């Protein structure tokens, strides 16, 4: 029997690129922010992984929805929502930033784009940030307009992204620095183009704010990309796990705080930044986090998808109590072992710790805790 299919309706939104990815043979979707995200293709995840590391891909990431804050109190509200200091942020900058609630709990981990001093986009992961922002603005009497604008990101990812983009947007695109953006002409319309994206292979994200141009934009990129062996892609699970890119709802939820997620570098806790949850997060920082996100490499055979957290136990331990849980796992052709992201309890998270992973298929596998991103030698300990 084939897998059950996802029934779509107006609630599960298509994107301006949906006709293009369907013409190119997309075979499956997931849903993020109430919007489809292409996930299955004719090629396997492994083929897609090698292709992404060598060539260039177009990704329909229209599900990366924007929450727009605009008006006199926009900067104030943006800062209230994140422990990352925005005081030195420049117009034209992208900032990866955890969002937390009054308990210091993770609500989302968007990229914040500063369009002007009173105009921000929060390019969100999978949770309803718009409602939280509106609630805060009403409750605190802030002078700010909050909407989900009609903006549809398209990612161009992979080592040949610069060459492809330069053909369509001109050579100025090569000068855009990492996590910066510029406005570039496409068919007489200025589009926001950022050097960013949900892979470690380099590339750009185009924030299309004129959905009518979606098919034209996709087609122009596709045609320009033929000489670079362009293919249809999407965030690649193997590449993301090896690179240590986190996914809200998978690696972390509202049960976690940013310190557990290893996002310490994006938290200013010296009292100089006024954000909701400061007191709670400061108290957590004083004691230190109880658990942390780490990598795990564990042995074969190829594991099934991790749909619920898998227990991790300590090798040779007397206690049967779990010392952590796997949150995402997949076979890695690079390590010829399985790779995973995991939340690991205090005292057990140092790289090199030997563990046992109970994958959902009844196997108990030998594994080792790794740094993130994973390094070429991350595997050596497992083999000793
Ligand atoms: N692009 C855009 N919006 C997004 C994502 C994206 N929204 C949802 C989701 N992805 C947010 N999560 C992340 C996680 C990691 C990164 C970006 C978005 C990322 N991190 C860099 C890294 O870890 O190497 C460094 C970030 C930094 O230095 O500030 O790129 O992909 N538009």
CSV table of C-alpha atoms and ligand atoms in Angstrom, one decimal:
chain,number,residue,atom,x,y,z
A,1,UNK,CA,0.0,0.0,0.0
A,2,UNK,CA,1.3,3.5,-0.8
A,3,UNK,CA,1.7,6.1,2.0
A,4,UNK,CA,-1.4,8.1,2.7
A,5,UNK,CA,-1.5,11.4,0.9
A,6,UNK,CA,-1.9,14.9,2.3
A,7,UNK,CA,-5.2,16.4,1.4
A,8,UNK,CA,-4.8,20.1,0.6
A,9,UNK,CA,-7.2,22.9,1.0
A,10,UNK,CA,-7.0,26.7,1.4
A,11,UNK,CA,-5.8,26.3,5.0
A,12,UNK,CA,-2.7,24.5,3.7
A,13,UNK,CA,-1.3,27.1,1.5
A,14,UNK,CA,0.5,26.7,-1.9
A,15,UNK,CA,3.3,29.1,-2.9
A,16,UNK,CA,3.8,31.1,-6.1
A,17,UNK,CA,6.4,28.4,-7.0
A,18,UNK,CA,4.1,25.4,-6.5
A,19,UNK,CA,3.2,25.0,-10.2
A,20,UNK,CA,7.0,25.0,-11.0
A,21,UNK,CA,8.0,22.4,-8.4
A,22,UNK,CA,5.0,20.2,-9.5
A,23,UNK,CA,6.0,20.4,-13.1
A,24,UNK,CA,9.5,19.3,-12.1
A,25,UNK,CA,8.1,16.2,-10.4
A,26,UNK,CA,7.9,16.9,-6.6
A,27,UNK,CA,6.6,13.7,-5.0
A,28,UNK,CA,5.9,14.8,-1.4
A,29,UNK,CA,5.3,17.7,0.9
A,30,UNK,CA,5.6,18.5,4.5
A,31,UNK,CA,3.7,21.5,6.0
A,32,UNK,CA,5.4,24.4,7.8
A,33,UNK,CA,3.7,27.5,8.9
A,34,UNK,CA,0.4,26.3,7.3
A,35,UNK,CA,2.3,26.2,3.9
A,36,UNK,CA,3.6,23.3,1.8
A,37,UNK,CA,7.3,22.6,1.8
A,38,UNK,CA,8.4,20.2,-1.0
A,39,UNK,CA,10.3,17.3,0.5
A,40,UNK,CA,10.2,14.3,-1.9
A,41,UNK,CA,11.8,14.1,-5.3
A,42,UNK,CA,12.7,11.5,-7.9
A,43,UNK,CA,16.2,11.5,-6.5
A,44,UNK,CA,16.9,10.0,-3.1
A,45,UNK,CA,17.9,12.1,0.0
A,46,UNK,CA,21.5,10.8,-0.5
A,47,UNK,CA,21.6,11.8,-4.2
A,48,UNK,CA,20.2,15.2,-3.2
A,49,UNK,CA,22.9,15.5,-0.5
A,50,UNK,CA,25.8,15.0,-2.9
A,51,UNK,CA,24.2,17.2,-5.5
A,52,UNK,CA,23.7,20.1,-3.0
A,53,UNK,CA,27.4,19.8,-2.0
A,54,UNK,CA,28.6,20.0,-5.6
A,55,UNK,CA,26.2,22.0,-7.7
A,56,UNK,CA,23.3,24.4,-7.1
A,57,UNK,CA,19.6,23.9,-6.2
A,58,UNK,CA,16.4,25.9,-6.2
A,59,UNK,CA,14.3,25.5,-3.0
A,60,UNK,CA,10.7,26.6,-2.6
A,61,UNK,CA,10.9,27.8,0.9
A,62,UNK,CA,7.8,30.0,0.7
A,63,UNK,CA,6.9,28.4,4.1
A,64,UNK,CA,9.5,30.6,5.7
A,65,UNK,CA,6.8,33.2,6.4
A,66,UNK,CA,7.5,36.8,7.4
A,67,UNK,CA,6.1,38.6,10.5
A,68,UNK,CA,6.4,42.2,9.7
A,69,UNK,CA,6.8,44.8,12.5
A,70,UNK,CA,6.4,48.3,11.2
A,71,UNK,CA,6.0,51.7,13.0
A,72,UNK,CA,7.3,53.9,15.8
A,73,UNK,CA,7.6,51.0,18.3
A,74,UNK,CA,8.7,48.3,15.8
A,75,UNK,CA,12.3,48.2,17.0
A,76,UNK,CA,11.2,48.2,20.6
A,77,UNK,CA,8.9,45.2,20.0
A,78,UNK,CA,11.5,43.3,18.0
A,79,UNK,CA,13.9,43.7,20.9
A,80,UNK,CA,11.3,42.7,23.5
A,81,UNK,CA,10.9,39.4,21.6
A,82,UNK,CA,14.6,38.2,21.6
A,83,UNK,CA,17.5,38.0,23.9
A,84,UNK,CA,19.8,38.8,21.0
A,85,UNK,CA,20.9,42.5,21.1
A,86,UNK,CA,19.5,44.4,18.1
A,87,UNK,CA,21.0,47.8,19.2
A,88,UNK,CA,23.9,47.6,16.8
A,89,UNK,CA,22.0,45.9,14.0
A,90,UNK,CA,22.5,47.6,10.6
A,91,UNK,CA,19.8,48.2,8.0
A,92,UNK,CA,20.5,45.5,5.4
A,93,UNK,CA,21.5,42.9,8.1
A,94,UNK,CA,20.0,39.5,8.9
A,95,UNK,CA,20.3,38.2,12.4
A,96,UNK,CA,19.6,34.7,13.5
A,97,UNK,CA,17.7,35.1,16.8
A,98,UNK,CA,16.0,33.0,19.4
A,99,UNK,CA,12.5,34.2,20.5
A,100,UNK,CA,11.6,33.4,24.1
A,101,UNK,CA,8.5,33.9,26.3
A,102,UNK,CA,8.4,35.2,29.9
A,103,UNK,CA,9.8,31.9,31.2
A,104,UNK,CA,12.8,32.1,28.8
A,105,UNK,CA,11.2,29.2,26.8
A,106,UNK,CA,11.9,28.9,23.1
A,107,UNK,CA,9.0,30.1,20.9
A,108,UNK,CA,10.8,30.3,17.6
A,109,UNK,CA,14.2,30.9,16.0
A,110,UNK,CA,13.8,33.3,13.1
A,111,UNK,CA,16.2,35.3,11.0
A,112,UNK,CA,15.4,38.9,11.7
A,113,UNK,CA,15.9,41.3,8.8
A,114,UNK,CA,16.3,45.0,9.5
A,115,UNK,CA,14.7,46.8,6.5
A,116,UNK,CA,14.9,50.2,8.1
A,117,UNK,CA,15.0,51.6,11.6
A,118,UNK,CA,11.2,51.1,12.0
A,119,UNK,CA,10.7,48.1,9.7
A,120,UNK,CA,11.6,44.5,10.5
A,121,UNK,CA,10.8,41.1,9.1
A,122,UNK,CA,11.0,38.0,11.3
A,123,UNK,CA,11.5,35.1,8.9
A,124,UNK,CA,10.1,32.4,11.1
A,125,UNK,CA,10.4,28.7,11.8
A,126,UNK,CA,7.3,26.6,12.4
A,127,UNK,CA,5.2,28.4,15.1
A,128,UNK,CA,2.6,31.1,15.1
A,129,UNK,CA,4.8,34.2,16.0
A,130,UNK,CA,2.2,36.6,14.4
A,131,UNK,CA,-0.2,35.9,17.3
A,132,UNK,CA,2.4,36.4,20.0
A,133,UNK,CA,3.6,39.6,18.5
A,134,UNK,CA,0.0,41.0,18.1
A,135,UNK,CA,-0.8,40.0,21.7
A,136,UNK,CA,2.3,41.8,23.0
A,137,UNK,CA,1.6,44.9,21.0
A,138,UNK,CA,-2.0,45.2,22.2
A,139,UNK,CA,-1.2,44.3,25.8
A,140,UNK,CA,1.6,46.8,26.0
A,141,UNK,CA,-0.1,49.5,24.0
A,142,UNK,CA,2.7,49.6,21.3
A,143,UNK,CA,2.4,51.8,18.2
A,144,UNK,CA,3.3,49.1,15.6
A,145,UNK,CA,1.5,47.5,12.7
A,146,UNK,CA,1.9,43.7,12.6
A,147,UNK,CA,1.1,41.7,9.5
A,148,UNK,CA,2.1,38.6,7.5
A,149,UNK,CA,3.2,40.3,4.3
A,150,UNK,CA,2.7,38.6,0.9
A,151,UNK,CA,6.4,37.6,0.7
A,152,UNK,CA,7.7,34.3,-0.6
A,153,UNK,CA,11.3,33.3,-0.1
A,154,UNK,CA,13.1,31.2,-2.7
A,155,UNK,CA,16.5,29.7,-1.8
A,156,UNK,CA,19.3,29.2,-4.3
A,157,UNK,CA,21.8,26.9,-2.4
A,158,UNK,CA,25.1,25.2,-3.2
A,159,UNK,CA,28.6,26.1,-4.3
A,160,UNK,CA,27.5,27.3,-7.8
A,161,UNK,CA,24.9,29.7,-6.4
A,162,UNK,CA,27.0,32.8,-7.0
A,163,UNK,CA,27.5,31.9,-10.6
A,164,UNK,CA,23.8,31.2,-11.2
A,165,UNK,CA,22.7,34.3,-9.4
A,166,UNK,CA,25.1,36.6,-11.2
A,167,UNK,CA,23.6,35.5,-14.5
A,168,UNK,CA,20.1,36.6,-13.4
A,169,UNK,CA,20.9,39.6,-11.1
A,170,UNK,CA,24.2,40.8,-12.3
A,171,UNK,CA,27.6,40.7,-10.7
A,172,UNK,CA,26.7,42.9,-7.7
A,173,UNK,CA,25.1,39.8,-6.1
A,174,UNK,CA,28.6,38.4,-5.6
A,175,UNK,CA,29.4,41.4,-3.3
A,176,UNK,CA,26.6,40.6,-0.8
A,177,UNK,CA,28.2,39.5,2.5
A,178,UNK,CA,27.0,36.6,4.6
A,179,UNK,CA,23.8,37.5,6.4
A,180,UNK,CA,23.4,40.8,4.5
A,181,UNK,CA,20.9,41.7,1.9
A,182,UNK,CA,20.6,44.1,-1.1
A,183,UNK,CA,17.7,45.2,-3.3
A,184,UNK,CA,18.2,44.0,-6.9
A,185,UNK,CA,16.3,44.4,-10.1
A,186,UNK,CA,14.2,41.6,-11.6
A,187,UNK,CA,11.9,42.5,-14.4
A,188,UNK,CA,11.8,46.1,-13.3
A,189,UNK,CA,10.9,45.2,-9.7
A,190,UNK,CA,13.3,45.5,-6.8
A,191,UNK,CA,13.7,42.2,-4.9
A,192,UNK,CA,15.4,41.6,-1.5
A,193,UNK,CA,18.3,39.2,-2.0
A,194,UNK,CA,20.1,37.9,1.1
A,195,UNK,CA,23.2,35.7,1.4
A,196,UNK,CA,21.7,33.1,3.7
A,197,UNK,CA,19.9,29.8,3.7
A,198,UNK,CA,19.2,26.6,5.5
A,199,UNK,CA,22.4,24.8,4.5
A,200,UNK,CA,26.1,25.1,5.0
A,201,UNK,CA,26.9,25.0,1.3
A,202,UNK,CA,26.5,28.8,0.7
A,203,UNK,CA,23.9,30.6,-1.3
A,204,UNK,CA,21.1,33.1,-1.4
A,205,UNK,CA,17.5,33.7,-0.4
A,206,UNK,CA,15.2,35.9,-2.6
A,207,UNK,CA,12.3,37.4,-0.7
A,208,UNK,CA,9.7,37.7,-3.5
A,209,UNK,CA,7.1,40.4,-2.5
A,210,UNK,CA,5.2,40.2,-5.8
A,211,UNK,CA,3.8,36.7,-6.1
A,212,UNK,CA,2.7,37.3,-9.7
A,213,UNK,CA,6.4,37.1,-10.6
A,214,UNK,CA,6.9,33.7,-8.9
A,215,UNK,CA,6.8,31.6,-12.0
A,216,UNK,CA,8.9,34.0,-14.0
A,217,UNK,CA,11.5,34.2,-11.2
A,218,UNK,CA,11.7,30.4,-10.9
A,219,UNK,CA,11.9,30.0,-14.6
A,220,UNK,CA,14.7,32.6,-15.1
A,221,UNK,CA,16.7,30.9,-12.3
A,222,UNK,CA,16.1,27.4,-13.7
A,223,UNK,CA,17.1,28.4,-17.3
A,224,UNK,CA,20.2,30.2,-16.1
A,225,UNK,CA,21.1,27.2,-13.9
A,226,UNK,CA,21.0,24.5,-16.6
A,227,UNK,CA,24.7,25.0,-17.4
A,228,UNK,CA,25.4,24.6,-13.6
A,229,UNK,CA,23.5,21.4,-13.3
A,230,UNK,CA,20.7,23.0,-11.3
A,231,UNK,CA,18.2,20.7,-9.7
A,232,UNK,CA,15.0,21.0,-7.6
A,233,UNK,CA,15.9,20.6,-3.9
A,234,UNK,CA,14.8,21.4,-0.4
A,235,UNK,CA,16.5,21.5,3.0
A,236,UNK,CA,18.5,18.3,3.1
A,237,UNK,CA,18.2,16.3,6.3
A,238,UNK,CA,21.6,14.7,6.1
A,239,UNK,CA,23.4,18.0,5.3
A,240,UNK,CA,21.4,19.8,8.1
A,241,UNK,CA,22.2,17.3,10.8
A,242,UNK,CA,25.9,17.2,9.9
A,243,UNK,CA,26.0,21.0,9.8
A,244,UNK,CA,24.1,21.3,13.1
A,245,UNK,CA,21.3,23.4,11.8
A,246,UNK,CA,18.4,23.2,14.2
A,247,UNK,CA,14.7,22.8,13.4
A,248,UNK,CA,12.1,24.3,15.7
A,249,UNK,CA,9.5,21.6,16.6
A,250,UNK,CA,12.2,18.9,16.1
A,251,UNK,CA,15.4,19.7,18.0
A,252,UNK,CA,13.7,22.2,20.4
A,253,UNK,CA,10.2,23.2,21.5
A,254,UNK,CA,8.7,25.4,24.2
A,255,UNK,CA,10.0,22.8,26.6
A,256,UNK,CA,13.6,24.1,26.0
A,257,UNK,CA,15.4,27.4,26.5
A,258,UNK,CA,18.0,28.9,24.2
A,259,UNK,CA,21.0,27.8,26.4
A,260,UNK,CA,19.9,24.2,26.0
A,261,UNK,CA,19.8,24.8,22.3
A,262,UNK,CA,23.4,26.1,22.2
A,263,UNK,CA,22.2,29.6,21.3
A,264,UNK,CA,24.2,31.3,24.1
A,265,UNK,CA,26.0,33.4,21.7
A,266,UNK,CA,22.7,35.0,20.7
A,267,UNK,CA,21.7,35.9,24.3
A,268,UNK,CA,22.9,39.0,26.0
A,269,UNK,CA,22.3,38.5,29.7
A,270,UNK,CA,24.2,41.4,31.3
A,271,UNK,CA,21.1,43.5,31.8
A,272,UNK,CA,21.8,45.8,28.8
A,273,UNK,CA,19.1,44.3,26.7
A,274,UNK,CA,15.4,44.7,27.6
A,275,UNK,CA,13.6,41.6,26.5
A,276,UNK,CA,10.7,39.5,27.9
A,277,UNK,CA,12.0,36.6,29.8
A,278,UNK,CA,15.3,38.3,30.9
A,279,UNK,CA,14.9,37.4,34.6
A,280,UNK,CA,14.0,33.8,33.9
A,281,UNK,CA,16.8,33.3,31.4
A,282,UNK,CA,19.4,35.0,33.6
A,283,UNK,CA,18.4,32.6,36.5
A,284,UNK,CA,18.8,29.6,34.2
A,285,UNK,CA,22.2,30.9,33.0
A,286,UNK,CA,23.4,31.3,36.6
A,287,UNK,CA,22.8,27.6,37.3
A,288,UNK,CA,23.7,26.5,33.8
A,289,UNK,CA,21.4,24.5,31.4
A,290,UNK,CA,20.3,21.0,32.4
A,291,UNK,CA,20.7,19.6,28.9
A,292,UNK,CA,22.3,20.6,25.6
A,293,UNK,CA,21.9,19.9,21.8
A,294,UNK,CA,24.7,17.7,20.5
A,295,UNK,CA,25.5,15.5,17.6
A,296,UNK,CA,25.5,11.7,17.8
A,297,UNK,CA,27.0,9.3,15.3
A,298,UNK,CA,25.7,5.8,15.7
A,299,UNK,CA,26.2,2.6,13.8
A,300,UNK,CA,24.2,0.9,11.1
A,301,UNK,CA,22.1,-0.4,9.5
A,302,UNK,CA,20.3,2.7,8.1
A,303,UNK,CA,17.9,3.9,10.8
A,304,UNK,CA,14.2,4.8,10.2
A,305,UNK,CA,13.0,8.4,10.4
A,306,UNK,CA,12.8,9.7,14.1
A,307,UNK,CA,9.2,10.5,14.5
A,308,UNK,CA,9.3,10.6,18.3
A,309,UNK,CA,12.3,11.1,20.5
A,310,UNK,CA,14.5,7.9,20.9
A,311,UNK,CA,16.1,7.2,24.3
A,312,UNK,CA,19.9,7.5,24.6
A,313,UNK,CA,21.5,5.5,27.4
A,314,UNK,CA,25.1,5.5,28.7
A,315,UNK,CA,27.3,2.6,27.6
A,316,UNK,CA,28.1,0.4,30.5
A,317,UNK,CA,26.0,2.4,33.0
A,318,UNK,CA,24.3,0.6,35.9
A,319,UNK,CA,21.2,2.8,35.7
A,320,UNK,CA,18.8,2.3,32.8
A,321,UNK,CA,17.7,5.9,33.0
A,322,UNK,CA,18.0,7.7,29.7
A,323,UNK,CA,20.7,10.4,29.5
A,324,UNK,CA,19.1,12.1,26.5
A,325,UNK,CA,17.0,11.7,23.4
A,326,UNK,CA,17.6,11.7,19.7
A,327,UNK,CA,15.4,14.4,18.0
A,328,UNK,CA,16.4,13.9,14.3
A,329,UNK,CA,18.3,11.0,12.7
A,330,UNK,CA,19.3,9.8,9.2
A,331,UNK,CA,21.9,7.6,7.4
A,332,UNK,CA,25.0,9.6,6.4
A,333,UNK,CA,26.8,8.5,3.3
A,334,UNK,CA,29.8,10.7,4.3
A,335,UNK,CA,30.3,8.9,7.7
A,336,UNK,CA,28.9,5.6,6.5
A,337,UNK,CA,27.0,5.6,9.8
A,338,UNK,CA,23.8,7.2,11.1
A,339,UNK,CA,24.0,10.8,12.2
A,340,UNK,CA,21.6,12.5,14.7
A,341,UNK,CA,20.9,15.6,16.6
A,342,UNK,CA,20.1,15.0,20.2
A,343,UNK,CA,19.3,16.7,23.5
A,344,UNK,CA,21.7,15.3,26.1
A,345,UNK,CA,21.5,15.7,29.9
A,346,UNK,CA,24.2,17.4,31.9
A,347,UNK,CA,27.3,15.3,32.7
A,348,UNK,CA,27.0,13.3,29.5
A,349,UNK,CA,27.3,15.8,26.7
A,350,UNK,CA,31.1,16.0,26.2
A,351,UNK,CA,32.3,15.0,22.7
A,352,UNK,CA,33.6,11.4,22.7
A,353,UNK,CA,31.1,10.1,25.3
A,354,UNK,CA,30.0,6.6,24.3
A,355,UNK,CA,26.3,6.0,24.2
A,356,UNK,CA,23.6,3.5,23.2
A,357,UNK,CA,20.8,4.7,20.9
A,358,UNK,CA,17.4,2.9,20.9
A,359,UNK,CA,16.3,3.6,17.4
A,360,UNK,CA,12.6,3.1,16.8
A,361,UNK,CA,13.1,-0.2,14.9
A,362,UNK,CA,14.0,-2.3,18.0
A,363,UNK,CA,17.8,-2.1,17.5
A,364,UNK,CA,20.2,-0.8,20.2
A,365,UNK,CA,23.1,0.9,18.5
A,366,UNK,CA,26.6,2.0,19.5
A,367,UNK,CA,27.1,5.7,19.3
A,368,UNK,CA,29.3,8.6,20.2
A,369,UNK,CA,28.5,12.2,21.2
A,370,UNK,CA,30.0,14.8,18.7
A,371,UNK,CA,30.5,18.5,18.4
A,372,UNK,CA,28.3,20.5,16.0
A,373,UNK,CA,28.9,21.0,13.2
A,374,UNK,CA,30.2,17.5,12.8
A,375,UNK,CA,33.9,17.2,11.9
A,376,UNK,CA,35.6,14.7,9.7
A,377,UNK,CA,37.3,13.1,12.7
A,378,UNK,CA,34.0,13.1,14.8
A,379,UNK,CA,33.7,9.4,14.0
A,380,UNK,CA,37.1,8.2,15.2
A,381,UNK,CA,36.0,7.7,18.8
A,382,UNK,CA,33.2,5.4,17.8
A,383,UNK,CA,35.7,3.2,16.0
A,384,UNK,CA,38.1,2.9,18.9
B,1,LIG,N1,16.0,31.2,6.1
B,1,LIG,C1,15.0,32.1,6.3
B,1,LIG,N2,14.1,31.9,7.3
B,1,LIG,C2,14.2,30.8,8.1
B,1,LIG,C3,15.2,29.8,7.9
B,1,LIG,C4,16.1,30.1,6.9
B,1,LIG,N3,13.2,30.6,9.0
B,1,LIG,C5,13.2,29.3,9.7
B,1,LIG,C6,14.5,28.7,9.9
B,1,LIG,N4,15.3,28.7,8.7
B,1,LIG,C7,15.2,29.4,11.0
B,1,LIG,N5,16.3,28.6,11.5
B,1,LIG,C8,17.6,28.9,11.1
B,1,LIG,C9,18.6,28.1,11.7
B,1,LIG,C10,19.9,28.4,11.3
B,1,LIG,C11,20.2,29.4,10.4
B,1,LIG,C12,19.2,30.1,9.9
B,1,LIG,C13,17.9,29.9,10.2
B,1,LIG,C14,21.6,29.7,10.1
B,1,LIG,N6,22.6,29.6,11.0
B,1,LIG,C15,24.0,29.8,10.7
B,1,LIG,C16,24.8,28.6,11.2
B,1,LIG,O1,24.4,28.0,12.1
B,1,LIG,O2,25.8,28.4,10.6
B,1,LIG,C17,24.6,31.0,11.4
B,1,LIG,C18,23.7,32.1,11.7
B,1,LIG,C19,24.5,33.4,12.2
B,1,LIG,O3,25.7,33.4,12.2
B,1,LIG,O4,23.8,34.4,12.6
B,1,LIG,O5,21.9,30.0,8.9
B,1,LIG,O6,17.1,29.3,6.6
B,1,LIG,N7,14.9,33.2,5.6
